[in-house]
Coordinates of C-alpha atoms and ligand atoms in Angstrom, one line a residue:
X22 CA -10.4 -21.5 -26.4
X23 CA -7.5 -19.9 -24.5
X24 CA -6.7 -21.2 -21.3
X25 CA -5.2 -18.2 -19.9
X26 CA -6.1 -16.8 -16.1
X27 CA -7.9 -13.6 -16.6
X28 CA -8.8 -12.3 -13.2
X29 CA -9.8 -8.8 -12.3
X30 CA -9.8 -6.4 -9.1
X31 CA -13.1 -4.4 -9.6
X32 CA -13.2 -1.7 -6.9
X33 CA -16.1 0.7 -6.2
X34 CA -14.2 3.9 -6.4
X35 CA -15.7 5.5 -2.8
X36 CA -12.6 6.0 -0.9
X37 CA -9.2 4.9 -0.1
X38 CA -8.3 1.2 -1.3
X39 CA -8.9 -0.4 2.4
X40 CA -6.3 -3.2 3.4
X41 CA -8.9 -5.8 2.7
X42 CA -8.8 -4.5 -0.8
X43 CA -5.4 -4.1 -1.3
X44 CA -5.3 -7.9 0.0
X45 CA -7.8 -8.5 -3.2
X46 CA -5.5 -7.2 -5.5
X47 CA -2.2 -8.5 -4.3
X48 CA -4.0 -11.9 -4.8
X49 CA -5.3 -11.7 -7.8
X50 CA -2.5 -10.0 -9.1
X51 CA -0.6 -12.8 -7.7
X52 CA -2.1 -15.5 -9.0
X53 CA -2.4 -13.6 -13.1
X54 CA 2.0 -13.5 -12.4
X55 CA 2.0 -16.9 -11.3
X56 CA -0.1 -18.5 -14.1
X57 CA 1.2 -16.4 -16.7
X58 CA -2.5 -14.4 -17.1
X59 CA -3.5 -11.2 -17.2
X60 CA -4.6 -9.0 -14.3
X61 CA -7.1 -6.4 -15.2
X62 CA -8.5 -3.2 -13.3
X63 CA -12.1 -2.5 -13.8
X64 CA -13.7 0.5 -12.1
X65 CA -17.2 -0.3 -10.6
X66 CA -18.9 3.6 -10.9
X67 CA -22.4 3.2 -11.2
X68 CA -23.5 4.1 -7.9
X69 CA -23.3 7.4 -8.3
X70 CA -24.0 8.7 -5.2
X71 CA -21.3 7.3 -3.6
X72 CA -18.0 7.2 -6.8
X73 CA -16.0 9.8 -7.3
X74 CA -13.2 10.1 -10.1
X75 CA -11.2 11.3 -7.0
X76 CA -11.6 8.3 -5.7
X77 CA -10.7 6.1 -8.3
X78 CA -7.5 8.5 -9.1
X79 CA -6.7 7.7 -5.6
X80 CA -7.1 4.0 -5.2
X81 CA -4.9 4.1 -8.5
X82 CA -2.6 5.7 -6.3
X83 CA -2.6 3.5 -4.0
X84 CA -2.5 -0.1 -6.5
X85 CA 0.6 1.7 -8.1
X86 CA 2.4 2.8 -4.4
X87 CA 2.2 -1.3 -3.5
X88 CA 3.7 -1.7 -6.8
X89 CA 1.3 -3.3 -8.6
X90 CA 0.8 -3.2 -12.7
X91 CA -2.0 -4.0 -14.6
X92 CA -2.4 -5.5 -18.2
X93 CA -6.0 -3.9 -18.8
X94 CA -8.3 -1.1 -16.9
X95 CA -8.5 2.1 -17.2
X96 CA -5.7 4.8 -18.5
X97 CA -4.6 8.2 -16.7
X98 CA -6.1 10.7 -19.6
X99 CA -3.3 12.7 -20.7
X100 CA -4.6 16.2 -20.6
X101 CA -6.9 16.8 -23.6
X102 CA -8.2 13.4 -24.2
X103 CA -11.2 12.4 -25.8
X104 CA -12.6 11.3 -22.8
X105 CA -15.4 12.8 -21.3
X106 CA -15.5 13.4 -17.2
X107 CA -18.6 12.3 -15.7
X108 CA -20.6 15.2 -14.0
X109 CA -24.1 14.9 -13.1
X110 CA -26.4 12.8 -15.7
X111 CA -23.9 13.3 -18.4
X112 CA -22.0 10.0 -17.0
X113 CA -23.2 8.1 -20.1
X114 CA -20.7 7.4 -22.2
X115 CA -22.0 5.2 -25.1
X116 CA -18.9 3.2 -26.8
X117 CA -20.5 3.7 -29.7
X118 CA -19.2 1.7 -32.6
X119 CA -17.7 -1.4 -30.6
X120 CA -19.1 -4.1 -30.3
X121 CA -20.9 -5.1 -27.3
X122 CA -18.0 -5.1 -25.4
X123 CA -16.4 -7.8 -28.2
X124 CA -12.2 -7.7 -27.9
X125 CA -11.0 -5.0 -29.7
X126 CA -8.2 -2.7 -29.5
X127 CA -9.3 0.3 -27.4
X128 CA -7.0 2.5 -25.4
X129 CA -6.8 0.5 -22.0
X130 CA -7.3 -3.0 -23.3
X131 CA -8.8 -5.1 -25.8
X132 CA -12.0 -5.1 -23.6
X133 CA -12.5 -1.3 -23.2
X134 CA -14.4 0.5 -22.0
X135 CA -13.1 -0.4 -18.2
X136 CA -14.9 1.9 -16.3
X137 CA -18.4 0.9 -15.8
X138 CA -20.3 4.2 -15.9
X139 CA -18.8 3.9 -19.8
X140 CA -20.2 0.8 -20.6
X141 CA -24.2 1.6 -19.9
X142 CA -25.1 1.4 -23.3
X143 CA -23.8 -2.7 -22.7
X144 CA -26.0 -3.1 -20.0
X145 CA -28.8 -1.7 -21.0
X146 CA -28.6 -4.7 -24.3
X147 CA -28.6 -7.2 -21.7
X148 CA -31.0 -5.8 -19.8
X149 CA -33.8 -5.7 -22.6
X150 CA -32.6 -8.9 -23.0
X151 CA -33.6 -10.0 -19.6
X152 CA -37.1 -7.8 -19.9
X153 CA -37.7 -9.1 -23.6
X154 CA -37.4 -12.8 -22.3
X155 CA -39.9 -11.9 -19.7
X156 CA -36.9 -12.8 -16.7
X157 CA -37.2 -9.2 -15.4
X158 CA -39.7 -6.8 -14.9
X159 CA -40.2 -3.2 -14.2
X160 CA -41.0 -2.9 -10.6
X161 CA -43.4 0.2 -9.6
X162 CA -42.8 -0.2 -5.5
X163 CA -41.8 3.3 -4.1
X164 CA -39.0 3.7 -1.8
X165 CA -41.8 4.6 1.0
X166 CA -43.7 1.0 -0.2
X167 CA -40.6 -0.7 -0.1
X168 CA -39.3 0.3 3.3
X169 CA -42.7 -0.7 4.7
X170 CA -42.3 -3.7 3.2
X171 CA -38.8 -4.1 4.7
X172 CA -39.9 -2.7 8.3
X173 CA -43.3 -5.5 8.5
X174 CA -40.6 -8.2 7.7
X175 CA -38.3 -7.4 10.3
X176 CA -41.4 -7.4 13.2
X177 CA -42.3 -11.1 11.7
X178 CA -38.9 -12.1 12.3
X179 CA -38.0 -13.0 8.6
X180 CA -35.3 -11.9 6.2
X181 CA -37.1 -8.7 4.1
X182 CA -37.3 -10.1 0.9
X183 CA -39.2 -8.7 -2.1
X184 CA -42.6 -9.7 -2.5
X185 CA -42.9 -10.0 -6.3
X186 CA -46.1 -7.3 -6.5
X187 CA -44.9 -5.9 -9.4
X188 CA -44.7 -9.4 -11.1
X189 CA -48.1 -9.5 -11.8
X190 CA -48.1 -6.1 -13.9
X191 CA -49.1 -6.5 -17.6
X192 CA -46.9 -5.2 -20.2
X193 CA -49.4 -3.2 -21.6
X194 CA -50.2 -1.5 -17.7
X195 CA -46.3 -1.2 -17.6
X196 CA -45.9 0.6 -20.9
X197 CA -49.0 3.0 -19.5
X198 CA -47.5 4.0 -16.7
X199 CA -43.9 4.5 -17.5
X200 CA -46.0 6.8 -20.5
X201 CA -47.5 8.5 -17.9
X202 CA -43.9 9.3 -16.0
X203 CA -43.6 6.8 -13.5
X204 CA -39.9 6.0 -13.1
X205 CA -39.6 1.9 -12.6
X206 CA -36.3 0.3 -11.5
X207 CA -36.2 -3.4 -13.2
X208 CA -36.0 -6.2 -11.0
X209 CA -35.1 -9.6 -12.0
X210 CA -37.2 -12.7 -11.3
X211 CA -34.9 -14.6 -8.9
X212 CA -35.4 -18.3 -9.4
X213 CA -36.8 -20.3 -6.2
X214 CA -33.9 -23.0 -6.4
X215 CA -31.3 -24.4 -4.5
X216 CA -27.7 -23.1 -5.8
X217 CA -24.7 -24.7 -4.8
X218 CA -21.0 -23.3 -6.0
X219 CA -17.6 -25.3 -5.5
X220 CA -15.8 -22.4 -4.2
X221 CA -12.2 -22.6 -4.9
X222 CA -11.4 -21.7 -1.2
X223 CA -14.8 -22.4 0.8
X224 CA -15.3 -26.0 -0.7
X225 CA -19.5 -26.7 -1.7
X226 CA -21.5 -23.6 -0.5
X227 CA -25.3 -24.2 -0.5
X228 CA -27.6 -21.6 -0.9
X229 CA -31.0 -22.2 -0.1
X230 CA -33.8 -21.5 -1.8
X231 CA -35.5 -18.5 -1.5
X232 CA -32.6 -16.8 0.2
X233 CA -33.0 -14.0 -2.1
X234 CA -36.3 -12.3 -3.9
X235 CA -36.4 -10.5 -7.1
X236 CA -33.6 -8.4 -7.2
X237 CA -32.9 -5.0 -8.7
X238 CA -30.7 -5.0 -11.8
X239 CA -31.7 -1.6 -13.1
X240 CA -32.3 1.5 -10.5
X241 CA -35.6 4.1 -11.9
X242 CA -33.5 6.3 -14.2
X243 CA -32.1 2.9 -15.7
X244 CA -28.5 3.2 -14.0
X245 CA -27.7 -0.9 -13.6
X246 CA -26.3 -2.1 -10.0
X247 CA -23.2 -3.9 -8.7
X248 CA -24.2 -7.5 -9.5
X249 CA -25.4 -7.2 -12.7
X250 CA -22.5 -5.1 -14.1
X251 CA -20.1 -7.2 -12.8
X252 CA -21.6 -10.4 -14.2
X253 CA -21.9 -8.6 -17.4
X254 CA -18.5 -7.4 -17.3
X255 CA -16.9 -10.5 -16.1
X256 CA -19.0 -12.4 -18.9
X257 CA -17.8 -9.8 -21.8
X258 CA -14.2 -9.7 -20.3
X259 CA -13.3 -13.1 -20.1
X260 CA -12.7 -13.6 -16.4
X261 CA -11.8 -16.7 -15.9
X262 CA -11.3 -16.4 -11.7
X263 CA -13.0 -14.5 -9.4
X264 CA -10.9 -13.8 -6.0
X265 CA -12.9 -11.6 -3.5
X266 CA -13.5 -11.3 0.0
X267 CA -16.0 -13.4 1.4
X268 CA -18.4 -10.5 2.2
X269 CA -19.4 -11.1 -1.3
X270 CA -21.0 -14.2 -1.4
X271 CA -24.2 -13.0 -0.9
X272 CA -23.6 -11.3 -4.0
X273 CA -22.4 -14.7 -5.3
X274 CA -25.8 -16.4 -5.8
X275 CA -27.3 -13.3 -7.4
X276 CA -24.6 -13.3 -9.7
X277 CA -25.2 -17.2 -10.2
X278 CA -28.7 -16.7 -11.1
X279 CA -27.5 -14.4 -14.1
X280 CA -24.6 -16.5 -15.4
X281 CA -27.4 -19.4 -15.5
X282 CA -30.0 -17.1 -17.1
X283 CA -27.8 -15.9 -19.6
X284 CA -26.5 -19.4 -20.0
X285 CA -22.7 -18.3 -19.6
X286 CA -20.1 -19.7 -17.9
X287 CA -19.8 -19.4 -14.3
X288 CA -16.1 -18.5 -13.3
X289 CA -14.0 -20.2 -10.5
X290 CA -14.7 -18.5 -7.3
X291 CA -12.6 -18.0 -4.6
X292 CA -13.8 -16.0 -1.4
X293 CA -10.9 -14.8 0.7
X294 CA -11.1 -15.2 4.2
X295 CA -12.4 -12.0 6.7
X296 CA -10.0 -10.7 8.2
X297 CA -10.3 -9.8 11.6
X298 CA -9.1 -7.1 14.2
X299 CA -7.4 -8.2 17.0
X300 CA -10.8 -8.5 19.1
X301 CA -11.6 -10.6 16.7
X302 CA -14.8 -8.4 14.9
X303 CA -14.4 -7.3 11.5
X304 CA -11.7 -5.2 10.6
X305 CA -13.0 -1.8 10.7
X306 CA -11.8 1.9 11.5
X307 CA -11.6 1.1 15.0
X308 CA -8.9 -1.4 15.0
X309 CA -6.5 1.5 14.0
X310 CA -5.1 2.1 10.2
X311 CA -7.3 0.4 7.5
X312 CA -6.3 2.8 4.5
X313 CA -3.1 1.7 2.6
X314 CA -2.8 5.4 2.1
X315 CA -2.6 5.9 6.0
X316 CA 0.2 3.2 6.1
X317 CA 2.0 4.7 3.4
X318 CA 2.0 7.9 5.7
X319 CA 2.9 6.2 8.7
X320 CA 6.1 5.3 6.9
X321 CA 5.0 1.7 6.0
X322 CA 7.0 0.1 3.2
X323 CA 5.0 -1.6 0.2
X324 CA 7.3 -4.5 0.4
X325 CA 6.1 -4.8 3.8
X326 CA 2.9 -4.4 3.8
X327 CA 2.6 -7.3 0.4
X328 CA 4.1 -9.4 2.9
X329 CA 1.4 -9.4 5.7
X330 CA -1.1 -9.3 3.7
X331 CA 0.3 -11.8 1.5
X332 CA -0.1 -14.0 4.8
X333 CA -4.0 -13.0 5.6
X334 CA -5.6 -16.2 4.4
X335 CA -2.7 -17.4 2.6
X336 CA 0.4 -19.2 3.6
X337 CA 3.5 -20.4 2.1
X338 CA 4.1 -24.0 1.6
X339 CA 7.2 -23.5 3.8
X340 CA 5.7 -21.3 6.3
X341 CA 7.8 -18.7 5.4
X342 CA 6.8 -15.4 7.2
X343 CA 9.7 -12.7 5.4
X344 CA 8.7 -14.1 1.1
X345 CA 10.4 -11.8 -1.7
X346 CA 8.0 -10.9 -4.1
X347 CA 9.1 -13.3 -6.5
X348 CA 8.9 -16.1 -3.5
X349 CA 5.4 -15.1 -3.4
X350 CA 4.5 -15.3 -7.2
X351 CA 6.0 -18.6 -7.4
X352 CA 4.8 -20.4 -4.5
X353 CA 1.1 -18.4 -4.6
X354 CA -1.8 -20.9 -5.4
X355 CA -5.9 -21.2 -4.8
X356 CA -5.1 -24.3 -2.7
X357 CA -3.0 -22.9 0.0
X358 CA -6.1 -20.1 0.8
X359 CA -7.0 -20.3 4.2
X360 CA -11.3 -20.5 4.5
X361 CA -10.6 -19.7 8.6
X362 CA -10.6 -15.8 8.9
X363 CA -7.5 -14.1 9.9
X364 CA -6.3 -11.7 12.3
X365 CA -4.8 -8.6 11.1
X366 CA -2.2 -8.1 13.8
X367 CA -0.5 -4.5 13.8
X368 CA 2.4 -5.1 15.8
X369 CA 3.3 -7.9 13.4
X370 CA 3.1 -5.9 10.6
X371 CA 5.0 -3.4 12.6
X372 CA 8.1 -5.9 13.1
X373 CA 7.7 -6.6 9.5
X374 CA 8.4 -3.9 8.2
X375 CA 10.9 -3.0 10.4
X376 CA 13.0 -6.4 9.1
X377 CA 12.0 -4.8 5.1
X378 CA 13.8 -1.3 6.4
X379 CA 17.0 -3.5 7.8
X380 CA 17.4 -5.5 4.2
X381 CA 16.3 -3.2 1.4
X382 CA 19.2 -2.0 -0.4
X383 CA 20.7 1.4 1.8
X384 CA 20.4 3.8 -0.9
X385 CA 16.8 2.7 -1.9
X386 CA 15.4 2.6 2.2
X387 CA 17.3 6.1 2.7
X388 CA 15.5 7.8 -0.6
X389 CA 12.3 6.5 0.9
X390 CA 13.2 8.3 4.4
X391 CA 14.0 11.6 2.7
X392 CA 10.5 13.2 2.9
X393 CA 9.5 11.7 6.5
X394 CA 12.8 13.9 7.6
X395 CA 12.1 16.5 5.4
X396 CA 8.3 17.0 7.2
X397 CA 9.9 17.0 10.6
X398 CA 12.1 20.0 9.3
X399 CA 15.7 17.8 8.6
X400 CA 16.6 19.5 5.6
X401 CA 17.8 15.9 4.2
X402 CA 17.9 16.7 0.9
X403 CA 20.2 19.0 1.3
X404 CA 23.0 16.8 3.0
X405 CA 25.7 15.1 1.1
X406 CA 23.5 12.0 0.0
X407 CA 27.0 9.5 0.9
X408 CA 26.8 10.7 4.2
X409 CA 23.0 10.7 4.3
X410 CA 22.8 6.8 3.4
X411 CA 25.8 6.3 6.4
X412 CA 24.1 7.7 8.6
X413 CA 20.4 6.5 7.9
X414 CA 22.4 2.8 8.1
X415 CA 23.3 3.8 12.0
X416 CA 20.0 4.0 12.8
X417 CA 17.8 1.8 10.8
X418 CA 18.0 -1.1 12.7
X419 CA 16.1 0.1 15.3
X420 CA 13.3 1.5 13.0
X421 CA 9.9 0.2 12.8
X422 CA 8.4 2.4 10.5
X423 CA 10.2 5.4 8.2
X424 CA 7.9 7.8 10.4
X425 CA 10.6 7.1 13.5
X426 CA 13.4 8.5 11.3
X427 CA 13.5 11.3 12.1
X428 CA 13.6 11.0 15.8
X429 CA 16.4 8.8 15.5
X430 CA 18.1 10.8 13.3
X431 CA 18.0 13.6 15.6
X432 CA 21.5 12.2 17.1
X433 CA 23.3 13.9 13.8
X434 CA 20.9 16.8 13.5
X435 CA 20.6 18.3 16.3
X436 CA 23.7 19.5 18.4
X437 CA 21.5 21.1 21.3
X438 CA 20.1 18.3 22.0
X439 CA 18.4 18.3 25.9
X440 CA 19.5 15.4 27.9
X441 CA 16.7 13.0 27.8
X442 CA 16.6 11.3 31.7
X443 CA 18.7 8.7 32.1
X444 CA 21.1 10.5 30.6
X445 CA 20.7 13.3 33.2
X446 CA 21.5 10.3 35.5
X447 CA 24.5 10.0 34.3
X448 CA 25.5 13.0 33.7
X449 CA 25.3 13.6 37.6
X450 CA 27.1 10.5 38.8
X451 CA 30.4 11.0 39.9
X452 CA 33.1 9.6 37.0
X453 CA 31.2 11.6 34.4
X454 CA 33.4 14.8 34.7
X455 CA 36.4 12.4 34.5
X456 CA 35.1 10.9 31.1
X457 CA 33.6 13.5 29.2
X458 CA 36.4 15.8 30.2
X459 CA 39.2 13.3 29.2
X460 CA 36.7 13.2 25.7
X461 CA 37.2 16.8 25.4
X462 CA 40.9 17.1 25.5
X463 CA 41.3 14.4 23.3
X464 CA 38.9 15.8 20.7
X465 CA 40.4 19.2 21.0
X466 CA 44.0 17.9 20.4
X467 CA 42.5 15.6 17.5
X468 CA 40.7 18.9 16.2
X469 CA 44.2 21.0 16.3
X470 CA 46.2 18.4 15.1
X471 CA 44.2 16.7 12.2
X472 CA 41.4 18.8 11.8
X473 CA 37.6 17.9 11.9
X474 CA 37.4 14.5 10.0
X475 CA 38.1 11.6 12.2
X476 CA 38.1 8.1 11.3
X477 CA 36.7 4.9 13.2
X478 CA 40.6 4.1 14.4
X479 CA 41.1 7.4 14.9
X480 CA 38.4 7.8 17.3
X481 CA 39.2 4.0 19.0
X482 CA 42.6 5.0 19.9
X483 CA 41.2 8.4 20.7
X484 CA 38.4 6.4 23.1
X485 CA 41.6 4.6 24.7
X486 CA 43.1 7.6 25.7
X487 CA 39.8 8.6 27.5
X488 CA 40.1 5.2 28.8
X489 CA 43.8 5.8 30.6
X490 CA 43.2 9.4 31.4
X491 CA 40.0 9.0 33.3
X492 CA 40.6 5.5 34.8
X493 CA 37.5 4.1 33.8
X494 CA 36.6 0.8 31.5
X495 CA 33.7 -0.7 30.3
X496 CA 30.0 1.1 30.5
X497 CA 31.6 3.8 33.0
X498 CA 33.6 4.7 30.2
X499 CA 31.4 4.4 27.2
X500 CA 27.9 5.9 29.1
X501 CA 28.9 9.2 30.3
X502 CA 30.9 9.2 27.0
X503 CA 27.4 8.6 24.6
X504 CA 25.8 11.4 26.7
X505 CA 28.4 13.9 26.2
X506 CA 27.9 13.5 22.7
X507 CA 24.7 12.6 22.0
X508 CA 22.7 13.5 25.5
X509 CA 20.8 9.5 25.2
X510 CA 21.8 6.1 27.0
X511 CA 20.8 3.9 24.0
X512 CA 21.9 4.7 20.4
X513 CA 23.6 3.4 17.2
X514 CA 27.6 2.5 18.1
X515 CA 29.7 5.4 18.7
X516 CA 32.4 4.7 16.5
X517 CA 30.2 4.8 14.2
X518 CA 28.6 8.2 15.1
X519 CA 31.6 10.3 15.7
X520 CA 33.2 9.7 12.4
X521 CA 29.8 11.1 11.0
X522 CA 30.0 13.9 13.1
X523 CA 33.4 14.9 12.9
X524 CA 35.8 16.1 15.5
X525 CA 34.5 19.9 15.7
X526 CA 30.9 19.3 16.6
X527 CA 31.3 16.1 18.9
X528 CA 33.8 18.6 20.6
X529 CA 31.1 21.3 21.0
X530 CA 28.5 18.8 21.9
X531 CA 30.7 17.8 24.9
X532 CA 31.8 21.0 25.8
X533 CA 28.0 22.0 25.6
X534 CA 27.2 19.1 27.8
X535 CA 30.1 20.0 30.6
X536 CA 29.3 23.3 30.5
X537 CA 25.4 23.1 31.6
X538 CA 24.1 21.6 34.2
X539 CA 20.6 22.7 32.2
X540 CA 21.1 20.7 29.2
Ligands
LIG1536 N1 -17.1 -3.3 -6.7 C1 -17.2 -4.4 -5.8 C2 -16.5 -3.9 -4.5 O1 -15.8 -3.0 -4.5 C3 -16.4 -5.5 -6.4 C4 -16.7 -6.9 -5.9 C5 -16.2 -7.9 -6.8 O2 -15.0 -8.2 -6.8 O3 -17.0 -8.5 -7.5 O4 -16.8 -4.5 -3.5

């Protein structure tokens, strides 16, 4: 038997991969790198009502944007495929020859089909199975019934739970009315037992008996739910870990229940702590941002973002809070998961990536900024890229996200630039004339005599001569210098600036500046 970790993220393809998610994946992606396994991607479609193929194309999107492969899971069809797009009841794709969802070699993966809604023909084996063995039954209950049902429970003060009406139903009553078009879902006869799972994070979790009633494993129309697909799947595909959220662990004992009536082999669980807003309630759209799509629009960094979430329920044995991805895979383990939930703090994550925008190589962090200044209207891809990555390296330092680019480029973009307040400040106190009128003459002698590039010495001894000529030193030199040419108090180092800018247009800035008291 191979030993290898197989461990799967299964999403339910109804929106955006949420952060929780993408904390799913990064850990079980994590662990397959660390242990040498195989980290597949299954698609769980078969509530219809609520997956789209958009959807799924999307949360693919957003697994690939965070940088994250997978060994098996579903292909992109290249256009013309064989594969046939679900629409309406036409979903059913029947894999036909293989084998019960045995290994093979199918496109995707040796365990293909990995889209659930293309597997139903699997399902529906095991669930004869369950119905021939007498361990599930076709339940008759309406939706009216049932809701009845549901609403007495909740006046008596007790969890609604099925009643097991249907249970009593004869074969031969069941076959008459499903003859005569009634439409039964199949609902599986939950043993009344104590079930206790060694969590890999949680320690012993006891369920108690009767905590659930005969659940549904197959809705009317014979479309199979959540828990039993993925115990199915997980069975068939050899998943040897299961890392989730702890939401899930209701799920959990359902799922037991049909590894034991199968008589497979339960897989090691590990439920991943909540995670929390600030307020501490569970994360939700309130808190802010909770799509990684919406981060990766805000001008979040993958790297970043791997990193907090790396450290949601997870830490490194050194405490580390900044971990390279390769840090992360070696260090990452089911041991150091946290069972306390943890609080997904925005401004930490800002600061984050803000330190991931400082280190990633220049050239890399500046491609990434291009479309952010682009959608402001920079035209950045039309600059010379050297001078691009200079200047983008002025002002990254004090970037938090790639979104605030833009803004701080605007000291190289835009030469009629309004004085922002403090600088208006300045610009009225009494030694500014001095300065920014020494500035001018030395720019316009630099401009005649060397022309518009200007180096960093250049400008220094350039800056001296504004020194002598106006009489000045220290910030009454270089403030009402900064605002001539760039109308702000704060900013990235002028010598770095004006070399960037060249002599002509930090001249016409100044002279801009001098000339109107408006600006
Ligand atoms: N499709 C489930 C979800 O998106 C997967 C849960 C699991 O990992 O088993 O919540």
């Amino acid at each position: 038997m191979s030993s290898q970790v197989r461990v799967r993220f299964a999403p339910s393809p109804t929106g955006y991969l949420h952060v929780g998610g993408a904390r799913t994946v990064l850990f079980n992606w994590l662990y397959a790198k660390h242990t040498g396994g195989k980290f597949i991607l299954r698609i769980e479609d078969t509530d219809q009502d609520r997956s789209t193929r958009d959807a799924e194309r999307m949360q693919i999107e957003d697994i690939k944007w965070l940088g994250f492969d997978y060994d098996e899971g579903p292909e992109v069809e290249p256009s013309g495929s064989q594969t046939v797009e679900p629409s309406g009841s036409q979903t059913v794709v029947p894999s036909g020859s293989q084998k019960r969802g045995a290994p093979g070699s199918q496109k995707g993966g040796p365990y293909a089909p990995y889209r659930q809604s293309e597997r139903l023909d699997i399902y529906a084996t095991y669930a004869k199975e369950l119905l021939d063995s007498g361990r599930a039954y076709p339940c008759f209950c309406s939706d009216e019934i049932l809701d009845e049902k549901r609403a007495a429970a909740m006046r008596l003060g007790t969890v609604p739970q099925y009643d097991g009406t249907c249970r009593k139903i004869t074969r031969e009553e069941a076959a008459r009315r499903v003859a005569a078009g009634e439409k039964p879902t199949m609902r599986f006869k939950a043993p009344v037992r104590e079930y206790k799972l060694q969590d890999a994070v949680r320690g012993a979790v006891v369920f108690p008996p009767n905590m659930v009633g005969d659940f549904v494993v197959l809705r009317s129309g014979g479309m199979p739910v959540y828990n039993f697909c993925c115990v199915v799947d997980d069975h068939l595909m050899e998943i040897t870990h299961v890392l989730r959220a702890e939401e899930h662990l209701s799920n959990t004992v359902r799922q037991m229940m049909l590894y034991e009536t199968f008589g497979w082999k339960l897989p090691v669980f590990a439920h991943c702590s909540l995670i929390l807003g600030q307020d501490r309630t569970k994360l939700s759209k309130r808190h802010g941002a909770t799509s990684v799509h919406q981060y990766a629009e805000e001008g979040y960094l993958p790297e970043a973002l791997k990193n907090f979430l790396a450290l949601l329920g997870w830490s490194s044995p050194e405490h580390k809070e900044i971990l390279t991805l390769d840090e992360m895979i070696a260090q990452f383990g089911l041991e150091r998961l946290n069972k306390a939930p943890s609080v997904f703090d925005p401004v930490k994550l800002k600061w984050m990536n803000g330190q991931y925008i400082k280190a990633l190589p220049l050239a890399d962090v500046t491609g990434r900024a291009i479309p952010f200044l682009e959608r402001a209207g920079i035209p950045a891809k039309d600059f010379d890229r050297a001078w691009l990555e200079r200047a983008f390296d002025t002002i990254r330092g004090g970037l938090e996200t790639l979104a605030g680019a833009p803004k701080a480029m605007e000291i190289f973009s835009n030469d009629e630039f309004a004085l922002e307040e403090e600088a208006r400040k300045v610009r009225k106190e009494a030694g500014f004339a001095a300065v920014a009128g020494a500035l001018r003459e030395g720019l316009a002698k630099h401009e005649d005599e060397k022309g518009d590039a200007i180096s960093e010495a250049e400008f220094q001894a350039l800056q001296e001569g504004v020194k002598t000529a106006s009489g000045t030193k220290g910030k009454a030199l270089f403030m009402p210098m900064r605002v001539a040419l760039t109308g702000q108090t704060h900013g990235p180092e002028l010598k770095l600036v004006v070399p960037l800018l060249g002599a002509k247009r930090c001249l016409k800035r100044v002279k801009r500046v001098l000339a109107h008291d408006s600006v």
